[in-house]
Coordinates of C-alpha atoms and ligand atoms in Angstrom, one line a residue:
Chain A
M9 CA 1.1 58.0 18.0
T10 CA 2.1 57.1 21.5
T11 CA 4.2 54.0 21.7
V12 CA 2.6 51.2 23.7
A13 CA 4.7 48.4 24.9
L14 CA 4.5 45.1 23.0
P15 CA 2.1 42.7 24.6
T16 CA 3.5 39.7 26.6
R17 CA 2.2 36.3 27.3
R18 CA 1.5 37.3 30.9
Q19 CA -1.4 39.4 29.6
E20 CA -4.5 37.2 29.6
E21 CA -5.8 38.4 26.2
W22 CA -2.4 37.7 24.5
R23 CA -1.7 34.4 26.2
Y24 CA -2.1 32.1 23.2
S25 CA -1.1 34.7 20.5
D26 CA 1.6 34.5 18.0
L27 CA 3.7 37.3 19.5
E28 CA 6.2 37.3 16.8
A29 CA 3.5 38.0 14.3
V30 CA 2.0 40.7 16.6
A31 CA 5.4 42.4 16.8
S32 CA 5.5 42.6 13.0
L33 CA 2.2 44.5 13.0
W34 CA 3.0 46.8 16.0
P35 CA 1.8 49.4 16.8
L36 CA -1.7 48.4 15.8
P37 CA -4.0 51.0 14.4
A38 CA -7.0 52.3 16.3
P39 CA -10.0 49.8 16.3
V40 CA -12.9 50.2 13.9
R41 CA -15.7 51.9 15.7
I42 CA -19.3 50.7 15.4
D43 CA -21.9 52.8 17.1
V44 CA -25.4 51.5 17.2
A45 CA -27.9 54.2 18.1
A46 CA -30.7 53.8 20.7
G47 CA -33.4 51.4 19.5
E48 CA -31.5 50.7 16.2
S49 CA -30.3 47.4 15.0
A50 CA -27.2 46.7 13.0
H51 CA -25.7 43.7 11.2
H52 CA -21.9 43.3 10.7
H53 CA -19.7 40.6 9.5
L54 CA -16.1 39.8 8.9
L55 CA -14.6 37.3 6.6
Q56 CA -10.9 37.0 7.7
D57 CA -9.4 35.1 4.8
A58 CA -6.0 36.7 4.5
G59 CA -3.5 34.9 2.2
E60 CA -1.0 32.3 3.2
G61 CA 1.7 33.6 5.6
V62 CA 0.0 36.9 6.2
A63 CA -0.5 38.3 9.8
V64 CA -3.5 40.4 10.4
V65 CA -5.4 41.9 13.4
H66 CA -9.0 43.2 13.2
D67 CA -10.0 45.2 16.3
Y68 CA -13.5 46.5 16.8
A69 CA -14.9 48.8 19.4
I70 CA -18.7 48.5 19.5
A71 CA -21.0 50.7 21.5
I72 CA -24.7 49.7 21.6
A73 CA -27.0 52.4 23.0
D74 CA -30.1 51.8 25.0
G75 CA -32.5 49.3 23.4
G76 CA -30.1 48.8 20.4
R77 CA -29.0 45.5 18.9
C78 CA -25.9 44.4 17.1
D79 CA -25.4 41.1 15.3
F80 CA -21.9 40.2 14.4
H81 CA -20.8 37.2 12.3
V82 CA -17.1 36.3 12.0
L83 CA -15.4 33.6 9.9
N84 CA -11.7 33.5 10.9
I85 CA -9.8 31.2 8.5
G86 CA -7.0 33.0 6.7
G87 CA -3.3 33.9 7.2
R88 CA -0.6 32.6 9.4
F89 CA -1.9 34.7 12.2
G90 CA -5.5 36.1 12.3
R91 CA -6.8 37.9 15.4
V92 CA -10.2 39.4 15.7
T93 CA -11.1 41.4 18.8
L94 CA -14.4 42.9 19.8
N95 CA -14.7 45.3 22.6
V96 CA -18.4 45.8 23.3
T97 CA -20.3 48.1 25.6
L98 CA -24.1 47.7 26.0
G99 CA -26.5 50.3 27.1
K100 CA -29.8 49.7 28.9
G101 CA -31.8 46.8 27.5
A102 CA -29.3 46.5 24.6
H103 CA -28.4 43.2 22.9
F104 CA -25.2 41.9 21.4
E105 CA -25.0 38.6 19.4
L106 CA -21.7 37.1 18.2
N107 CA -21.6 34.1 16.0
G108 CA -18.1 33.0 15.0
A109 CA -16.3 30.2 13.4
I110 CA -12.5 29.5 13.4
I111 CA -11.2 27.0 10.9
G112 CA -7.5 26.5 10.9
G113 CA -4.8 24.1 9.6
G114 CA -1.1 24.1 9.0
K115 CA 0.6 26.3 11.6
Q116 CA -2.1 28.9 11.7
T117 CA -2.8 30.8 14.9
L118 CA -6.4 32.1 14.8
E119 CA -8.2 33.9 17.6
I120 CA -11.3 35.6 18.6
V121 CA -11.0 37.8 21.7
T122 CA -14.0 39.6 23.2
A123 CA -14.7 41.9 26.1
V124 CA -18.3 42.5 26.6
T125 CA -19.3 45.1 29.2
H126 CA -22.9 45.2 30.4
A127 CA -22.8 48.8 31.7
Q128 CA -26.6 49.2 32.3
P129 CA -29.5 47.0 33.4
D130 CA -31.4 44.6 31.2
G131 CA -28.7 44.1 28.6
T132 CA -28.4 40.7 27.0
S133 CA -25.5 39.1 25.0
G134 CA -24.9 35.8 23.3
Q135 CA -21.7 34.5 21.9
T136 CA -21.5 31.2 20.0
I137 CA -18.1 30.1 18.7
R138 CA -17.3 26.9 16.7
S139 CA -13.7 26.0 15.9
V140 CA -12.3 23.3 13.7
L141 CA -8.6 22.8 14.0
G142 CA -6.3 20.4 12.2
Q143 CA -2.5 19.8 11.9
H144 CA -0.6 22.2 14.1
A145 CA -3.1 25.0 14.2
T146 CA -4.0 26.9 17.3
G147 CA -7.5 28.3 17.7
S148 CA -8.4 30.4 20.7
Y149 CA -11.5 32.1 22.1
L150 CA -11.0 34.4 25.0
G151 CA -14.2 36.1 26.2
S152 CA -14.5 38.3 29.2
I153 CA -17.9 39.5 30.4
N154 CA -18.0 42.4 32.7
V155 CA -21.3 43.2 34.5
A156 CA -21.1 46.7 36.0
R157 CA -22.6 47.5 39.4
G158 CA -26.2 48.3 38.9
A159 CA -26.5 46.3 35.6
Q160 CA -29.2 44.2 37.1
R161 CA -31.0 41.5 35.1
T162 CA -28.1 41.1 32.7
D163 CA -28.4 37.9 30.8
A164 CA -25.3 36.7 29.0
F165 CA -24.2 33.4 27.5
Q166 CA -21.1 32.0 25.8
S167 CA -21.2 28.7 24.0
V168 CA -17.8 27.5 22.7
K169 CA -17.2 24.2 21.0
A170 CA -14.0 23.0 19.3
M171 CA -13.4 20.0 17.1
L172 CA -9.8 18.7 16.8
L173 CA -9.0 16.8 13.6
D174 CA -5.4 15.9 14.8
R175 CA -3.9 15.4 18.2
T176 CA -1.3 18.1 17.2
A177 CA -3.9 20.9 17.0
T178 CA -4.7 23.1 19.9
A179 CA -8.0 24.7 21.0
N180 CA -8.1 27.2 23.8
A181 CA -11.4 28.5 25.3
K182 CA -11.4 30.9 28.2
P183 CA -14.6 32.5 29.3
E184 CA -14.0 35.0 32.1
L185 CA -16.7 36.6 34.3
E186 CA -16.4 39.8 36.3
I187 CA -19.8 40.5 38.0
Y188 CA -20.5 43.5 40.2
A189 CA -24.3 43.2 40.1
D190 CA -26.4 40.6 42.0
D191 CA -29.4 39.8 39.8
V192 CA -27.5 38.4 36.8
K193 CA -27.6 35.3 34.6
C194 CA -24.3 34.3 33.0
A195 CA -24.0 30.9 31.4
H196 CA -21.0 29.5 29.6
G197 CA -20.1 26.2 28.2
A198 CA -16.9 25.0 26.5
T199 CA -16.2 21.6 25.0
V200 CA -13.4 20.1 22.9
G201 CA -14.2 17.0 20.9
E202 CA -13.2 14.9 18.0
L203 CA -15.3 13.6 15.1
D204 CA -17.8 10.9 16.1
K205 CA -16.2 7.6 15.2
Q206 CA -19.5 5.8 15.2
A207 CA -21.0 8.3 12.8
L208 CA -17.9 8.0 10.5
F209 CA -18.3 4.2 10.4
Y210 CA -22.0 4.5 9.7
M211 CA -21.3 6.8 6.8
A212 CA -18.5 4.5 5.5
S213 CA -20.9 1.6 5.7
R214 CA -23.1 3.4 3.3
G215 CA -20.3 3.9 0.9
M216 CA -19.2 7.5 1.8
D217 CA -15.5 8.0 1.3
P218 CA -13.7 9.3 4.4
A219 CA -13.1 12.8 3.2
T220 CA -16.7 13.3 2.2
A221 CA -17.9 11.9 5.5
K222 CA -15.6 14.2 7.5
T223 CA -16.6 17.2 5.5
L224 CA -20.3 16.5 6.0
L225 CA -19.9 16.2 9.8
L226 CA -17.8 19.3 10.0
K227 CA -20.3 21.3 7.9
A228 CA -23.0 20.2 10.3
F229 CA -20.8 21.3 13.2
V230 CA -20.2 24.9 12.0
A231 CA -23.5 25.3 10.0
G232 CA -25.4 26.9 12.9
V233 CA -23.0 29.8 13.1
F234 CA -24.4 31.3 9.9
D235 CA -28.1 30.2 10.2
D236 CA -29.5 33.5 11.3
M237 CA -27.7 35.9 9.0
A238 CA -30.0 38.6 7.6
D239 CA -28.3 39.0 4.2
E240 CA -28.6 35.8 2.1
A241 CA -25.8 36.7 -0.3
V242 CA -23.3 37.4 2.5
K243 CA -24.4 34.2 4.2
E244 CA -23.7 32.2 1.1
T245 CA -20.3 33.8 0.7
L246 CA -19.3 32.9 4.3
E247 CA -20.7 29.4 4.0
A248 CA -18.9 28.8 0.8
A249 CA -15.6 30.1 2.3
A250 CA -16.1 27.9 5.3
I251 CA -16.8 24.8 3.2
A252 CA -13.8 25.4 1.0
K253 CA -11.6 25.7 4.0
L254 CA -13.0 22.5 5.6
E255 CA -12.6 20.6 2.4
A256 CA -8.9 21.7 2.2
L257 CA -8.4 20.5 5.8
V258 CA -9.8 16.9 5.7
Chain B
M4 CA -21.3 -14.3 -3.4
L5 CA -19.9 -14.4 0.1
T6 CA -17.6 -17.1 1.4
I7 CA -16.4 -16.9 4.9
E8 CA -13.7 -19.4 5.9
N9 CA -12.6 -20.2 9.4
L10 CA -13.0 -16.6 10.5
S11 CA -11.7 -15.6 13.9
N12 CA -11.6 -12.1 15.4
E13 CA -10.9 -10.1 18.5
I14 CA -12.4 -7.1 20.2
D15 CA -10.1 -5.4 22.7
G16 CA -8.0 -8.5 22.8
K17 CA -11.0 -10.8 23.5
A18 CA -11.7 -13.6 21.0
I19 CA -15.3 -13.5 19.8
L20 CA -15.5 -15.3 16.5
K21 CA -13.7 -18.6 16.6
G22 CA -13.4 -20.2 13.2
L23 CA -16.7 -19.4 11.6
S24 CA -17.4 -20.6 8.1
L25 CA -20.4 -19.8 5.9
S26 CA -21.1 -19.6 2.2
I27 CA -23.9 -17.6 0.6
N28 CA -24.8 -17.8 -3.1
A29 CA -26.6 -15.3 -5.2
G30 CA -30.4 -15.8 -5.0
E31 CA -30.3 -17.1 -1.5
V32 CA -31.6 -15.9 1.8
H33 CA -29.8 -17.1 4.9
A34 CA -30.8 -16.6 8.5
I35 CA -28.5 -16.6 11.5
M36 CA -30.1 -17.2 14.9
G37 CA -28.4 -17.6 18.2
P38 CA -28.5 -16.7 21.9
N39 CA -27.5 -13.3 23.2
G40 CA -23.8 -12.7 23.1
A41 CA -23.2 -15.4 20.6
G42 CA -21.3 -13.1 18.3
K43 CA -24.0 -12.3 15.7
S44 CA -23.5 -8.5 15.7
T45 CA -19.7 -9.1 15.9
L46 CA -19.9 -11.1 12.7
A47 CA -21.9 -8.3 11.0
Y48 CA -19.6 -5.6 12.1
T49 CA -16.5 -7.6 11.2
L50 CA -17.8 -8.1 7.7
G51 CA -18.6 -4.4 7.5
G52 CA -15.1 -3.4 8.7
R53 CA -15.9 -1.6 11.9
P54 CA -12.7 -0.2 13.4
G55 CA -11.7 -2.2 16.5
Y56 CA -12.9 -5.5 15.1
A57 CA -9.6 -7.2 14.3
V58 CA -9.5 -10.2 12.1
T59 CA -7.1 -12.7 13.7
G60 CA -7.6 -15.7 11.4
G61 CA -9.3 -17.0 8.3
G62 CA -10.8 -14.8 5.7
A63 CA -13.7 -13.9 3.5
T64 CA -14.2 -13.2 -0.2
F65 CA -17.1 -11.1 -1.5
L66 CA -17.9 -11.3 -5.2
G67 CA -14.5 -12.8 -5.8
K68 CA -12.5 -10.1 -3.9
D69 CA -10.8 -10.4 -0.6
L70 CA -13.3 -8.6 1.7
F71 CA -10.7 -7.7 4.4
E72 CA -8.4 -6.0 1.9
M73 CA -11.2 -3.4 1.3
E74 CA -11.9 -0.3 3.4
P75 CA -15.5 -0.1 4.8
H76 CA -16.6 2.4 2.1
E77 CA -15.1 0.3 -0.6
R78 CA -17.1 -2.8 0.6
A79 CA -20.3 -0.7 0.3
A80 CA -19.4 0.4 -3.2
A81 CA -18.7 -3.3 -4.1
G82 CA -22.3 -4.0 -3.0
L83 CA -22.3 -4.8 0.7
F84 CA -25.0 -3.3 2.9
L85 CA -25.0 -3.6 6.7
G86 CA -28.3 -3.0 8.5
F87 CA -27.4 -1.9 12.0
Q88 CA -28.9 -3.4 15.2
Y89 CA -28.6 0.1 16.6
P90 CA -28.7 2.7 13.8
V91 CA -26.4 5.7 14.5
E92 CA -27.7 9.2 15.0
I93 CA -26.0 12.0 13.1
P94 CA -27.2 15.4 14.3
G95 CA -27.1 18.2 11.7
V96 CA -26.9 15.9 8.6
S97 CA -30.2 15.2 6.9
N98 CA -31.1 11.7 5.6
L99 CA -31.3 13.1 2.1
Q100 CA -27.9 14.7 2.3
F101 CA -26.5 11.5 3.9
L102 CA -27.9 9.2 1.3
R103 CA -27.2 11.4 -1.7
E104 CA -23.5 11.7 -0.7
S105 CA -23.4 7.9 0.0
L106 CA -24.9 6.9 -3.3
N107 CA -22.8 9.3 -5.3
S108 CA -19.6 8.3 -3.4
Q109 CA -20.5 4.7 -4.4
R110 CA -21.2 5.6 -8.0
R111 CA -17.9 7.6 -8.3
A112 CA -16.0 4.6 -6.9
R113 CA -17.7 2.3 -9.5
G114 CA -17.0 4.8 -12.3
E115 CA -20.7 5.6 -12.8
K116 CA -22.4 8.9 -13.3
E117 CA -23.5 10.7 -10.2
L118 CA -27.2 11.4 -9.7
N119 CA -28.3 15.0 -9.8
G120 CA -30.7 16.5 -7.2
G121 CA -33.9 15.8 -9.2
E122 CA -32.9 12.2 -10.0
F123 CA -32.0 11.5 -6.5
I124 CA -35.2 12.9 -5.0
K125 CA -37.3 10.8 -7.4
L126 CA -35.4 7.7 -6.3
A127 CA -35.7 8.6 -2.6
K128 CA -39.5 9.2 -2.9
E129 CA -40.0 5.8 -4.6
K130 CA -38.1 3.9 -1.9
A131 CA -39.7 5.9 1.0
A132 CA -43.1 5.0 -0.4
L133 CA -42.2 1.3 -0.7
L134 CA -41.3 1.3 3.1
G135 CA -44.2 3.5 4.2
L136 CA -41.9 6.2 5.5
D137 CA -43.0 9.8 5.2
M138 CA -40.7 11.9 2.9
E139 CA -40.7 14.5 5.6
M140 CA -38.7 12.1 7.8
L141 CA -36.0 12.0 5.2
K142 CA -35.5 15.8 5.5
R143 CA -34.7 15.3 9.2
P144 CA -31.2 14.5 10.6
V145 CA -30.2 10.9 10.3
N146 CA -32.0 8.8 12.9
V147 CA -32.2 11.8 15.4
G148 CA -35.5 11.6 17.3
F149 CA -36.7 8.6 15.3
S150 CA -38.5 5.8 17.2
G151 CA -36.9 2.3 17.2
G152 CA -39.3 1.3 14.4
E153 CA -38.7 4.4 12.4
K154 CA -35.0 3.8 12.5
K155 CA -35.4 0.3 11.1
R156 CA -37.7 1.5 8.3
A157 CA -35.3 4.3 7.5
E158 CA -32.5 1.8 7.2
M159 CA -34.5 -0.2 4.7
V160 CA -35.1 3.0 2.8
Q161 CA -31.4 3.4 2.7
M162 CA -31.0 -0.1 1.5
G163 CA -33.6 0.5 -1.3
I164 CA -31.7 3.6 -2.4
L165 CA -28.3 2.1 -2.3
D166 CA -29.5 -1.1 -4.0
P167 CA -26.8 -3.5 -2.7
K168 CA -25.9 -7.0 -3.8
L169 CA -25.7 -8.5 -0.4
A170 CA -27.6 -7.2 2.7
I171 CA -26.6 -8.3 6.2
L172 CA -29.5 -7.2 8.4
D173 CA -28.8 -7.3 12.1
E174 CA -32.0 -7.6 14.1
T175 CA -33.9 -5.4 11.6
D176 CA -37.1 -6.8 13.2
S177 CA -36.4 -5.6 16.7
G178 CA -38.5 -2.6 17.7
L179 CA -41.1 -3.2 14.9
D180 CA -44.8 -3.8 15.6
I181 CA -46.7 -6.4 13.6
D182 CA -47.8 -3.9 10.8
A183 CA -44.3 -2.5 10.5
L184 CA -42.8 -5.9 10.4
K185 CA -45.1 -6.8 7.5
T186 CA -44.1 -3.6 5.6
V187 CA -40.4 -4.1 6.3
G188 CA -40.6 -7.8 5.3
A189 CA -42.3 -6.9 2.1
G190 CA -39.7 -4.2 1.5
I191 CA -36.8 -6.6 2.0
N192 CA -38.4 -9.0 -0.5
A193 CA -39.0 -6.2 -3.1
I194 CA -35.5 -4.9 -2.9
M195 CA -33.4 -8.0 -2.3
R196 CA -35.3 -11.1 -3.5
R197 CA -33.5 -11.2 -6.9
P198 CA -31.5 -13.9 -8.6
D199 CA -28.3 -11.7 -8.5
K200 CA -28.7 -10.7 -4.8
A201 CA -28.5 -12.3 -1.4
V202 CA -29.6 -11.6 2.2
L203 CA -28.2 -12.6 5.5
L204 CA -30.8 -12.0 8.2
I205 CA -29.6 -12.0 11.8
T206 CA -32.6 -12.4 14.1
H207 CA -33.7 -13.8 17.4
Y208 CA -37.2 -14.6 16.4
Q209 CA -39.1 -16.6 13.9
R210 CA -41.5 -13.8 13.2
L211 CA -39.5 -11.9 10.5
L212 CA -38.9 -15.3 8.8
D213 CA -42.6 -15.6 8.3
Y214 CA -42.3 -12.7 5.9
V215 CA -38.8 -13.1 4.5
K216 CA -38.6 -16.9 3.9
P217 CA -35.0 -18.1 4.4
D218 CA -33.5 -20.9 2.3
F219 CA -31.0 -21.7 5.0
V220 CA -31.0 -21.3 8.8
H221 CA -27.8 -21.4 10.9
V222 CA -27.3 -21.4 14.6
L223 CA -24.4 -19.3 15.8
A224 CA -23.1 -20.0 19.3
G225 CA -19.7 -19.5 20.9
G226 CA -18.4 -17.7 17.9
R227 CA -19.1 -20.6 15.4
I228 CA -21.9 -21.9 13.3
V229 CA -22.9 -25.0 15.3
K230 CA -25.8 -26.1 13.2
S231 CA -27.3 -25.5 9.8
G232 CA -30.5 -26.5 8.2
G233 CA -33.6 -25.4 6.2
P234 CA -36.4 -23.2 7.3
E235 CA -37.7 -25.9 9.6
L236 CA -34.7 -25.3 11.9
A237 CA -36.0 -21.9 12.8
L238 CA -39.3 -23.3 13.8
E239 CA -37.6 -26.0 15.8
L240 CA -35.5 -23.4 17.6
E241 CA -38.6 -21.3 18.3
R242 CA -40.4 -24.4 19.7
E243 CA -37.6 -25.9 21.7
G244 CA -35.0 -23.2 22.5
Y245 CA -31.3 -23.1 21.6
A246 CA -30.1 -25.3 24.4
E247 CA -32.4 -28.2 23.3
V248 CA -31.5 -27.9 19.6
M249 CA -27.8 -27.6 20.2
A250 CA -27.6 -30.4 22.6
Ligands
ADP307 N1 -17.1 -3.4 22.0 C1 -16.9 -4.6 22.6 N2 -15.9 -4.8 23.5 C2 -15.7 -5.9 24.1 N3 -16.6 -7.0 24.0 C3 -17.6 -6.9 23.2 C4 -17.8 -5.7 22.4 N4 -18.9 -5.9 21.7 C5 -19.4 -7.1 21.9 N5 -18.6 -7.7 22.8 C6 -18.7 -9.1 23.3 O1 -18.7 -9.9 22.2 C7 -19.6 -11.0 22.4 C8 -20.6 -11.1 21.3 O2 -21.4 -9.9 21.2 P1 -22.4 -9.6 20.0 O3 -21.7 -9.9 18.8 O4 -23.0 -8.3 20.3 O5 -23.5 -10.8 20.3 P2 -25.0 -11.0 19.7 O6 -25.2 -9.9 18.6 O7 -25.0 -12.3 19.2 O8 -25.9 -10.8 20.8 C9 -20.3 -10.7 23.8 O9 -19.7 -11.5 24.8 C10 -20.1 -9.3 24.0 O10 -20.0 -9.0 25.4
MG308 MG1 -26.5 -8.4 18.4

């Protein structure tokens, strides 16, 4: 294996990382390859729920051939450092859909880093990320979209929303666009918010204890991420893991 | 049931209630009327424990306990219900989820057994029917996309399910047409007109009082109760206006 230099903070895709944890894992193994053949569709998911204190990186390289479709669901909640990267290339008329949730507390550093390349015309991609961060956790989404010359009629969106439970938690959201075609639609939105105080008082006025009320609001906040999962059993597993993590946080 | 003594409060450093006293016994219905900005909603929110509504003087006891020593959710578990002038929307949380969690939180706090899914649905159906609210509405997120009138009906369904001892209803009649007013009025009577319960109606208009007959009527102005009387006081206010009656 060739030695690659350790990443530094100057590199955009490592800017918010836990570089000490990264060093302990270096060099990283080759990414997991996912190839979706022309016209096929594929469903993948990752539940990153590594044990306490563990550092882990999951790298994926995804190629979706013409007219193919890939749906990816990620729940990133475990370990002291949990990084998930998806490097995606889309063929003509291909579609990529990422739905991800990051839920972190303590001193966790959790990140989802994507690089989506629309290499051919008529490709579409959608990325929806919801983060809930408490205590001293850092949650980051870095998503670059590259639209190649000639990849006309590309349609890509990124929707990133974070909820901070404590002032000491940090959310980073960095959508980046590099567009070399002219007939392209790219939409992105990123918000950081706190739990709705009015809603919390309304719930309290009906007798709900604060922990139950917060958990219910947070469940509603992340619920949409798993809505469209094809496999009911996997969906239930991810939802249950998300709820358990939320309950531990509030 | 509720005794408020010389209550004063502040919002953002601004004094709103200025020494308000009021006593409500079990079995009674009281109405508070008063001009806009008098402090009626402030009174309701302060009793409910809304953050930011600081008590600066006086106190209140509810069923023998110091009301202001309790957290908002503890007040509800003790039997207090606040009907909101502007019910809050909660996207992503269905009315049924919201109410089941609320009721079971209250029951846990009182050391009672929680209701299971079936028992809860049965109760919800019964109360929705009483208020003429379609069960389908209860499957939707709390107050999201509800009309003004639907929100008020939904709040009364909440009251029916939670079965409080004291209901403070802040302008529950606003946004209701005549038919809805009748239904809501009848609902309030059915749920709350009991010897062991009491109601505090906050309203601008006589019309709700045609359906829910008050035993006492109070005029709130400038952060205090400035006049109290029987049901005839509401009629007098309607006829002559606040300025005349308070003069
Ligand atoms: N959040 C707030 N911040 C500052 N002042 C407020 C706030 N809410 C109400 N007030 C003021 O308190 C007074 C009483 O308001 P309110 O209790 O809503 O009156 P009512 O319900 O009788 O119409 C008004 O002067 C109003 O402007
Ligand atoms: Mg008001």
